[in-house]
Amino acid sequence: MNNRTGCLVIHGFGGSVKEVEPLVLRLLEREYKVMVPSLKGHTGKREDLKNISYTEWIKSAEANLLSLLATCEVVYIIGFSMGGLIAINLGLKYQIDGIVTINTPVHYWNVKRIMINIASDVVKRDWRNSRRYLKSSKQLPFTALLNFKLLLGKTKSEMKDLKCPISIIQAINDDTVRKSSADYLFDHVGSEVKQLKFFDCAEHHILWSSDADKATEHIIEFLKII
């Protein structure tokens, strides 16, 4: 039933397709046609992100979207983190049947949550969070951060014109994206059909968290009803 339904799944800033892999596998099990672009410069090497503009990130996803639009009767876009900003931009340009944003940033870096996570690392003598923060700070060149901010500014100024249905998902314990981001998206997108869903236990990489199954089922149910 779903082989004529396409899903474009977009990973986040500085990340890779691995971030969305659990969701992709579930969609494939349900016979959706799924495409997962690797955004330009996102190779895991810091130097490859230098001098890459946000428009090239959008074009990376757009090429796969055009393929889905040419072969599928129904097309959805699902964007994780910055991928949600790209999803909105594509939804403004093309006729899309629905969008899902997952922990998509408008207001980012939850400093309180970061400090809690670092304190937890110290108590548990498990440096998982601290290592992740250090790795992120080393991997992202200034030009990439600047282009992320340019993409965010563009998206904020235009999201009022989005008309397709949208589901906005946000993890409460996200240390990268504040809860207010989801509230902002819900209040400012122009879609008449929109929903907002919070998950209490998940962190930023929700698709690899204890709430992964719940989040995935929520996404699939949304795709079924629109």
PDB file of N, CA, C and O in Angstrom, residues 9 24-25 27 55 64 70 81 88 99 107 143 151 156 168 179 219-221:
ATOM      1  N   VAL A   9      13.991  11.675   4.458  1.00  0.00           N
ATOM      2  CA  VAL A   9      14.406  11.793   5.859  1.00  0.00           C
ATOM      3  C   VAL A   9      15.762  12.494   5.910  1.00  0.00           C
ATOM      4  O   VAL A   9      16.732  12.019   5.309  1.00  0.00           O
ATOM      5  N   VAL A  24      14.321   5.249   9.650  1.00  0.00           N
ATOM      6  CA  VAL A  24      14.385   4.808   8.246  1.00  0.00           C
ATOM      7  C   VAL A  24      14.060   3.327   8.135  1.00  0.00           C
ATOM      8  O   VAL A  24      13.284   2.901   7.270  1.00  0.00           O
ATOM      9  N   LEU A  25      14.623   2.517   9.024  1.00  0.00           N
ATOM     10  CA  LEU A  25      14.384   1.073   8.987  1.00  0.00           C
ATOM     11  C   LEU A  25      12.912   0.745   9.229  1.00  0.00           C
ATOM     12  O   LEU A  25      12.346  -0.138   8.572  1.00  0.00           O
ATOM     13  N   LEU A  27      10.343   2.706   8.561  1.00  0.00           N
ATOM     14  CA  LEU A  27       9.585   3.128   7.380  1.00  0.00           C
ATOM     15  C   LEU A  27       9.745   2.125   6.240  1.00  0.00           C
ATOM     16  O   LEU A  27       8.787   1.814   5.524  1.00  0.00           O
ATOM     17  N   THR A  55      22.731  26.869   1.379  1.00  0.00           N
ATOM     18  CA  THR A  55      21.982  26.563   0.161  1.00  0.00           C
ATOM     19  C   THR A  55      22.420  25.221  -0.430  1.00  0.00           C
ATOM     20  O   THR A  55      21.606  24.514  -1.041  1.00  0.00           O
ATOM     21  N   ASN A  64      17.139  14.609  -3.874  1.00  0.00           N
ATOM     22  CA  ASN A  64      16.404  13.386  -3.523  1.00  0.00           C
ATOM     23  C   ASN A  64      14.902  13.623  -3.519  1.00  0.00           C
ATOM     24  O   ASN A  64      14.124  12.749  -3.912  1.00  0.00           O
ATOM     25  N   ALA A  70       8.877  12.677  -8.494  1.00  0.00           N
ATOM     26  CA  ALA A  70       8.702  12.155  -9.851  1.00  0.00           C
ATOM     27  C   ALA A  70       8.172  10.732  -9.868  1.00  0.00           C
ATOM     28  O   ALA A  70       7.618  10.277 -10.883  1.00  0.00           O
ATOM     29  N   SER A  81      16.489  17.646  13.748  1.00  0.00           N
ATOM     30  CA  SER A  81      17.293  18.797  14.135  1.00  0.00           C
ATOM     31  C   SER A  81      17.321  19.818  12.991  1.00  0.00           C
ATOM     32  O   SER A  81      16.267  20.235  12.516  1.00  0.00           O
ATOM     33  N   ILE A  88      11.278  22.443   6.111  1.00  0.00           N
ATOM     34  CA  ILE A  88      10.360  23.571   5.983  1.00  0.00           C
ATOM     35  C   ILE A  88      10.658  24.362   4.713  1.00  0.00           C
ATOM     36  O   ILE A  88       9.751  24.756   3.977  1.00  0.00           O
ATOM     37  N   ILE A  99       4.923  17.317   6.681  1.00  0.00           N
ATOM     38  CA  ILE A  99       6.274  17.479   7.224  1.00  0.00           C
ATOM     39  C   ILE A  99       6.276  17.065   8.682  1.00  0.00           C
ATOM     40  O   ILE A  99       5.317  17.335   9.420  1.00  0.00           O
ATOM     41  N   HIS A 107      15.522  28.021  19.210  1.00  0.00           N
ATOM     42  CA  HIS A 107      16.307  28.452  20.368  1.00  0.00           C
ATOM     43  C   HIS A 107      17.172  27.254  20.780  1.00  0.00           C
ATOM     44  O   HIS A 107      16.623  26.214  21.134  1.00  0.00           O
ATOM     45  N   THR A 143      32.555  28.930   9.778  1.00  0.00           N
ATOM     46  CA  THR A 143      31.744  29.176   8.579  1.00  0.00           C
ATOM     47  C   THR A 143      30.489  28.311   8.574  1.00  0.00           C
ATOM     48  O   THR A 143      29.431  28.745   8.105  1.00  0.00           O
ATOM     49  N   LEU A 151      20.622  29.963   7.757  1.00  0.00           N
ATOM     50  CA  LEU A 151      19.497  29.082   7.436  1.00  0.00           C
ATOM     51  C   LEU A 151      18.363  29.272   8.432  1.00  0.00           C
ATOM     52  O   LEU A 151      17.182  29.356   8.052  1.00  0.00           O
ATOM     53  N   LYS A 156      12.938  31.194   9.779  1.00  0.00           N
ATOM     54  CA  LYS A 156      12.055  31.916  10.703  1.00  0.00           C
ATOM     55  C   LYS A 156      11.250  32.989   9.981  1.00  0.00           C
ATOM     56  O   LYS A 156      10.070  33.198  10.278  1.00  0.00           O
ATOM     57  N   ILE A 168       5.206  18.519  14.922  1.00  0.00           N
ATOM     58  CA  ILE A 168       6.413  19.035  15.559  1.00  0.00           C
ATOM     59  C   ILE A 168       6.703  18.193  16.802  1.00  0.00           C
ATOM     60  O   ILE A 168       5.882  18.144  17.725  1.00  0.00           O
ATOM     61  N   LYS A 179      13.017  23.524  24.571  1.00  0.00           N
ATOM     62  CA  LYS A 179      11.592  23.234  24.398  1.00  0.00           C
ATOM     63  C   LYS A 179      10.865  24.386  23.708  1.00  0.00           C
ATOM     64  O   LYS A 179       9.932  24.168  22.920  1.00  0.00           O
ATOM     65  N   ILE A 219       5.178   9.278  14.592  1.00  0.00           N
ATOM     66  CA  ILE A 219       5.424   9.762  13.225  1.00  0.00           C
ATOM     67  C   ILE A 219       4.605   8.956  12.216  1.00  0.00           C
ATOM     68  O   ILE A 219       3.939   9.521  11.338  1.00  0.00           O
ATOM     69  N   ILE A 220       4.629   7.644  12.350  1.00  0.00           N
ATOM     70  CA  ILE A 220       3.900   6.788  11.404  1.00  0.00           C
ATOM     71  C   ILE A 220       2.400   7.034  11.488  1.00  0.00           C
ATOM     72  O   ILE A 220       1.704   7.075  10.460  1.00  0.00           O
ATOM     73  N   GLU A 221       1.885   7.229  12.694  1.00  0.00           N
ATOM     74  CA  GLU A 221       0.456   7.522  12.848  1.00  0.00           C
ATOM     75  C   GLU A 221       0.103   8.853  12.198  1.00  0.00           C
ATOM     76  O   GLU A 221      -0.949   8.990  11.565  1.00  0.00           O
TER      77      GLU A 221
END
